[in-house]
């Protein structure tokens, strides 16, 4: 499948993020290790879905950084720590400030309610390491 | 509670939206009618929550229009037509283009899956009327 | 399956509720009509589930009225209007006051967030008719 | 995107289903009407997602009829009437019996709880028309 | 924001709970540590939300202990272990009996289905330590 | 409660599964340990629910293996790792092939979206051990 949109310009590499934050490193390492099983399985539909998932966050009508924060809000509302970590890291890599990340999390907190708080707490721990 | 952030500048009034789209008018009229019962009840905590909800979408570190689209993505992922209608309308009132709205909905579709499609279909009907 | 707990004492019959509120009547009539298909189907597991569902709200260690309000909070958080209507009506039938119902809804609003608001609005419409 | 798997053999056409059941006809007509807006919009990512969605239910390692019933269970658990209607109809078109559909719904009822019941009631109404 | 309602009278302090149960101690310690990052961030909207959250469980028209159990049911239905732990502990601190907690969990089990069971199992482990 | 349907014929015992996969062993051991508290509590409604849950997956109009995979899809869509592990193991014990399990997971991925991916990754790790 061809791409729709262009690759965003990252301010930081994944490696730089992993060096800065132990929480990010642990998350990224686990994700890489688990994705190896998925890659080996070489499932047609999973590969297509991963491709589509990649396409959804490219630079397009909306800047990539806002789409990453939309992914962040969706992840927080649906309460998935892995997804939330991922989008916090991607937003950071695209130059999003901490104040911007907190406002995005606030939208998720208001829409999703106090059930979001345990995830907010863990996200703030990651934010604290990334923006130290 | 004081405000944190400033009121956004709307390109269109609610009245203009209601004149342009029958779907929007029906949604806004029903919402107004039902909110009257809530207003009459004058419940302390509900009023505080409404106030906080208002605060979450003001101009701040993030432009209001992106926060409305974050609300849109959250609403679509959590599959609430009323909330989705509301944020589509608010985004339109803040000058968001149709292409931008579609990309925001795409993030929700990828994160939330095919269960989002019936809501996407109804959102596209509203988009079609608003951007006619 | 035998019962565990005792039947609660209702202050109002379903018929009295239906006479007082048009919204309640419409809900109860639709529910009765649809349940006829379920009854006719006579599915073993569905019948057992309905029986268990009935048992969960009997007078026991907790008074039935608080269990109905717990069902109300769960229904509002999981955002099911039919379930919410049902537990608002059951709570009303057990003598719960409007102030008590509003506080229960507030717990759901805080836990579940603004996505609960459209359901809260419709619940307030029903409360307004029931407690007129 | 190429297909992965083969098209299933339907016992009934959509037209036959629509002639047999008023509920199915209303659902299918609304779906067709709303999909027209989506088709006109011609959004790259939405088209790709629809294509992938189609692929997921083809004959493959698993017979299509069981995948439709898996979609049915997912729809009931996630409580989407439109999706549930769709998979009940597709299962019917593939020759699934009423007893099989009821057992699939039972899995959803047990996994998803009483919050599924309002959707089960409406599904039984559709089943009653389809299998009359 | 002023309070609406009065602080409940706890039978046990958090410290007593932490001394009685290792699971409770681990949960409370982690929560305290993570909340420190949130407190330091001093985010306007988060502070307001925490305040509102506190207000929702005060003694009011409904006794605080029933509101804690409503929070427990909501947490179990929405399947958040942290929230569930919190409300089990708060209910215990307010003198709720084990039999009452089990009945509240039963409402969540019936409404939310078997997907609640893994959380029920972990809640029972905490109950076993608290009521030893 | 009597049974409705017959016990399925397992190809592998739980013990054999635990010997083959460390992940399965850890899951099964934890589940057994936690269930002991639930068994000791001897709660009327919980026992009835467990019984009903058992009934839902027996051989009936639908073969047990397809019902286990329906439970798998529901668990993945509702994003419960414990439930997903359980149904992957049960499906394996009933002779389901890896290709069949992957197709079932694909239905969940399409219906539930990218929020399912972290659970898919962990499920693939378990599949890799089971089908080694």
Coordinates of C-alpha atoms in Angstrom, one line a residue, chain F residues 1-131:
Chain F
X1 CA -27.9 -26.0 37.6
X2 CA -27.9 -28.8 35.1
X3 CA -25.7 -28.6 32.0
X4 CA -27.0 -27.6 28.6
X5 CA -24.8 -29.2 26.0
X6 CA -21.9 -31.7 26.5
X7 CA -18.3 -31.4 27.7
X8 CA -15.9 -30.9 24.8
X9 CA -13.1 -33.4 24.1
X10 CA -9.8 -31.8 24.7
X11 CA -6.7 -32.7 22.7
X12 CA -4.4 -31.5 25.4
X13 CA -4.8 -31.3 29.2
X14 CA -4.1 -28.1 31.1
X15 CA -1.0 -29.8 32.5
X16 CA 0.4 -30.5 29.0
X17 CA -0.2 -26.8 28.1
X18 CA 1.6 -25.7 31.2
X19 CA 4.6 -27.9 30.4
X20 CA 4.8 -26.6 26.9
X21 CA 4.6 -22.9 27.6
X22 CA 6.0 -20.8 30.4
X23 CA 3.6 -18.0 29.8
X24 CA 0.6 -20.4 29.9
X25 CA 2.0 -22.0 33.1
X26 CA 2.3 -18.6 34.8
X27 CA -1.2 -17.6 33.8
X28 CA -2.8 -20.9 34.9
X29 CA -0.9 -20.9 38.2
X30 CA -2.0 -17.4 39.0
X31 CA -5.5 -18.1 38.0
X32 CA -5.7 -21.2 40.2
X33 CA -4.2 -19.4 43.2
X34 CA -6.6 -16.5 42.9
X35 CA -9.6 -18.7 42.3
X36 CA -9.0 -20.4 45.7
X37 CA -10.0 -17.2 47.5
X38 CA -13.1 -17.0 45.4
X39 CA -13.9 -20.7 46.1
X40 CA -13.4 -20.2 49.8
X41 CA -15.8 -17.2 49.8
X42 CA -18.5 -19.5 48.5
X43 CA -20.6 -16.6 47.2
X44 CA -24.0 -17.8 45.9
X45 CA -24.2 -15.5 42.9
X46 CA -20.6 -15.9 41.9
X47 CA -20.9 -19.7 41.9
X48 CA -24.0 -19.5 39.7
X49 CA -22.2 -17.1 37.4
X50 CA -19.2 -19.4 37.1
X51 CA -21.6 -22.3 36.3
X52 CA -23.4 -20.3 33.6
X53 CA -20.0 -19.2 32.2
X54 CA -19.0 -22.9 31.9
X55 CA -22.3 -23.7 30.2
X56 CA -21.8 -21.1 27.5
X57 CA -18.8 -22.9 26.0
X58 CA -20.0 -26.5 25.9
X59 CA -20.6 -28.4 22.7
X60 CA -24.1 -27.5 21.5
X61 CA -25.5 -26.1 18.2
X62 CA -22.1 -24.7 17.7
X63 CA -18.9 -26.7 18.1
X64 CA -17.1 -25.8 21.4
X65 CA -13.9 -24.8 19.5
X66 CA -15.7 -22.0 17.7
X67 CA -17.3 -20.8 20.9
X68 CA -13.9 -20.6 22.5
X69 CA -12.7 -18.5 19.6
X70 CA -15.8 -16.3 20.0
X71 CA -14.7 -15.8 23.6
X72 CA -11.2 -15.1 22.3
X73 CA -12.6 -12.4 19.9
X74 CA -14.7 -10.8 22.7
X75 CA -11.8 -10.8 25.1
X76 CA -9.5 -9.1 22.6
X77 CA -12.1 -6.5 21.7
X78 CA -12.8 -5.8 25.3
X79 CA -9.1 -5.8 25.9
X80 CA -8.6 -8.3 28.7
X81 CA -5.3 -10.1 28.7
X82 CA -6.3 -12.7 31.2
X83 CA -9.5 -13.6 29.3
X84 CA -7.5 -13.6 26.0
X85 CA -4.9 -15.9 27.5
X86 CA -7.6 -18.2 28.7
X87 CA -9.4 -18.5 25.4
X88 CA -6.2 -18.9 23.4
X89 CA -5.2 -21.8 25.7
X90 CA -8.7 -23.4 25.5
X91 CA -8.7 -23.1 21.7
X92 CA -5.3 -24.7 21.6
X93 CA -6.5 -27.5 23.9
X94 CA -9.4 -28.1 21.5
X95 CA -7.2 -28.6 18.5
X96 CA -7.6 -25.2 16.9
X97 CA -4.6 -24.4 14.5
X98 CA -2.4 -21.4 14.8
X99 CA -3.7 -20.1 11.4
X100 CA -7.3 -20.3 12.8
X101 CA -6.3 -18.5 16.0
X102 CA -4.7 -15.7 13.9
X103 CA -7.8 -15.3 11.8
X104 CA -9.9 -15.0 14.9
X105 CA -7.6 -12.4 16.3
X106 CA -7.8 -10.5 13.0
X107 CA -11.6 -10.2 13.4
X108 CA -10.9 -8.6 16.8
X109 CA -8.2 -6.3 15.4
X110 CA -10.5 -5.1 12.6
X111 CA -13.6 -4.6 14.9
X112 CA -11.6 -3.2 17.9
X113 CA -8.9 -1.2 16.1
X114 CA -5.3 -0.4 17.0
X115 CA -6.1 -0.3 20.7
X116 CA -6.2 -4.1 20.4
X117 CA -2.5 -4.3 19.1
X118 CA -0.8 -4.4 22.5
X119 CA -3.0 -7.4 23.4
X120 CA -2.4 -9.0 20.0
X121 CA 1.4 -8.7 20.6
X122 CA 1.1 -10.5 23.9
X123 CA -1.2 -13.1 22.4
X124 CA 1.3 -13.8 19.6
X125 CA 4.0 -14.4 22.2
X126 CA 1.7 -17.1 23.8
X127 CA 0.9 -18.5 20.3
X128 CA 4.6 -18.7 19.6
X129 CA 5.2 -20.8 22.7
X130 CA 2.1 -23.0 22.3
X131 CA 2.7 -23.8 18.6

